[in-house]
Coordinates of C-alpha atoms in Angstrom, one line a residue:
X1 CA 99.9 -4.3 -34.9
X2 CA 103.3 -6.0 -35.1
X3 CA 105.3 -7.7 -32.4
X4 CA 105.4 -6.4 -28.9
X5 CA 107.6 -7.0 -25.9
X6 CA 106.9 -5.7 -22.4
X7 CA 109.4 -4.6 -19.8
X8 CA 107.7 -6.9 -17.3
X9 CA 108.2 -9.9 -19.6
X10 CA 111.9 -9.2 -20.0
X11 CA 112.3 -8.6 -16.2
X12 CA 110.5 -11.9 -15.5
X13 CA 112.7 -13.8 -17.9
X14 CA 115.8 -12.4 -16.2
X15 CA 114.4 -12.6 -12.7
X16 CA 114.9 -8.9 -12.2
X17 CA 112.7 -7.7 -9.4
X18 CA 113.9 -4.1 -9.1
X19 CA 113.2 -1.3 -11.5
X20 CA 116.9 -0.5 -11.8
X21 CA 117.2 -1.6 -15.5
X22 CA 113.9 -0.4 -16.8
X23 CA 115.3 2.3 -19.0
X24 CA 117.9 -0.1 -20.6
X25 CA 115.1 -2.6 -21.3
X26 CA 112.9 0.1 -22.8
X27 CA 115.8 1.2 -25.0
X28 CA 116.3 -2.3 -26.2
X29 CA 112.6 -2.8 -26.9
X30 CA 112.6 0.5 -28.8
X31 CA 115.5 -0.6 -30.9
X32 CA 114.4 -4.2 -31.6
X33 CA 110.7 -4.0 -32.2
X34 CA 110.7 -1.8 -35.3
X35 CA 113.6 -3.9 -36.8
X36 CA 111.7 -7.1 -36.2
X37 CA 108.4 -5.7 -37.5
X38 CA 110.3 -4.8 -40.7
X39 CA 112.2 -8.1 -41.0
X40 CA 109.0 -10.2 -40.7
X41 CA 106.9 -10.7 -43.8
X42 CA 104.0 -8.2 -43.6
X43 CA 101.4 -10.9 -44.1
X44 CA 102.5 -12.5 -40.8
X45 CA 102.6 -9.2 -38.9
X46 CA 99.1 -8.4 -40.2
X47 CA 97.6 -11.8 -39.3
X48 CA 96.4 -10.6 -35.9
X49 CA 93.6 -13.2 -35.9
X50 CA 96.1 -16.0 -35.6
X51 CA 96.9 -16.0 -31.9
X52 CA 99.4 -18.8 -32.2
X53 CA 101.4 -17.0 -34.8
X54 CA 101.3 -13.7 -32.9
X55 CA 102.4 -15.5 -29.7
X56 CA 105.3 -17.2 -31.6
X57 CA 106.5 -13.8 -33.1
X58 CA 106.2 -12.1 -29.7
X59 CA 108.1 -14.9 -27.9
X60 CA 110.9 -14.7 -30.5
X61 CA 111.1 -11.0 -30.0
X62 CA 111.1 -11.4 -26.2
X63 CA 114.0 -13.9 -26.6
X64 CA 116.0 -11.5 -28.7
X65 CA 115.5 -8.5 -26.4
X66 CA 116.2 -10.6 -23.3
X67 CA 119.4 -12.0 -24.8
X68 CA 120.6 -8.4 -25.5
X69 CA 119.6 -7.4 -22.0
X70 CA 121.5 -10.3 -20.5
X71 CA 124.5 -9.3 -22.6
X72 CA 124.2 -5.8 -21.0
X73 CA 124.0 -7.2 -17.5
X74 CA 127.1 -9.4 -18.1
X75 CA 129.1 -6.2 -18.6
X76 CA 127.9 -4.5 -15.4
X77 CA 130.9 -4.5 -13.0
X78 CA 130.4 -6.5 -9.9
X79 CA 127.0 -8.0 -10.9
X80 CA 128.2 -11.5 -11.6
X81 CA 131.5 -11.5 -9.7
X82 CA 132.4 -14.4 -7.5
X83 CA 133.2 -14.4 -3.9
X84 CA 135.6 -16.1 -1.5
X85 CA 134.5 -17.5 1.9
X86 CA 137.6 -18.9 3.6
X87 CA 138.9 -21.6 1.3
X88 CA 135.7 -21.8 -0.6
X89 CA 135.6 -19.9 -3.9
X90 CA 132.2 -19.3 -5.6
X91 CA 132.3 -18.0 -9.1
X92 CA 129.5 -17.0 -11.4
X93 CA 128.5 -19.1 -14.3
X94 CA 129.7 -17.8 -17.7
X95 CA 126.5 -16.5 -19.2
X96 CA 127.9 -15.8 -22.7
X97 CA 126.7 -19.3 -23.9
X98 CA 123.2 -18.5 -22.5
X99 CA 123.1 -15.2 -24.5
X100 CA 124.2 -17.0 -27.7
X101 CA 121.6 -19.8 -27.2
X102 CA 118.8 -17.4 -26.5
X103 CA 119.6 -15.4 -29.6
X104 CA 119.8 -18.5 -31.7
X105 CA 116.5 -19.7 -30.3
X106 CA 114.8 -16.4 -31.1
X107 CA 116.1 -16.3 -34.6
X108 CA 115.3 -19.9 -35.2
X109 CA 111.7 -19.2 -34.0
X110 CA 111.5 -16.2 -36.4
X111 CA 113.2 -17.7 -39.4
X112 CA 110.1 -19.2 -41.1
X113 CA 108.4 -15.8 -41.0
X114 CA 111.3 -13.5 -42.2
X115 CA 111.2 -11.6 -45.4
X116 CA 113.2 -13.0 -48.3
X117 CA 116.3 -11.0 -48.8
X118 CA 116.8 -10.5 -52.6
X119 CA 120.3 -9.1 -52.1
X120 CA 121.4 -12.3 -50.4
X121 CA 119.9 -14.4 -53.2
X122 CA 121.9 -12.5 -55.8
X123 CA 125.1 -12.8 -53.7
X124 CA 124.6 -16.5 -53.2
X125 CA 124.0 -17.1 -56.9
X126 CA 127.3 -15.3 -57.8
X127 CA 129.2 -17.2 -55.1
X128 CA 127.8 -20.5 -56.4
X129 CA 128.7 -19.6 -60.0
X130 CA 132.4 -19.0 -59.2
X131 CA 134.9 -21.6 -60.4
X132 CA 137.8 -22.8 -58.2
X133 CA 140.0 -19.8 -59.3
X134 CA 137.3 -17.3 -58.2
X135 CA 136.2 -16.3 -61.7
X136 CA 132.5 -16.3 -62.4
X137 CA 131.5 -19.3 -64.5
X138 CA 129.7 -18.6 -67.8

């Protein structure tokens, strides 16, 4: 079955009550879900009887999609602008840290279940074998 993310869950996470961004959310879900299903070890994706595992994978996917949607919303002109009322100036919170934290949380939640990357293992072995001058040690 694989991971799943719903538009309603992303909207709830972002407190979006209108349907204005549904197509953007659907696009992000369509982009993320196949990538995550591939990145996760197939044994975990297939373990549909383990509801805790599936909830963890789905929550991580939700966090990643939501972080990307928040990054999209940050770039919408006027959406997070501040305002002036007399001498009072109200500015919006910088949400870039929230995007970064949500992404990190999603990847941290997924990390135990990701496929091993054999290319990374080969690259790391070569980097570790280099001496101080950059030559590969025998």
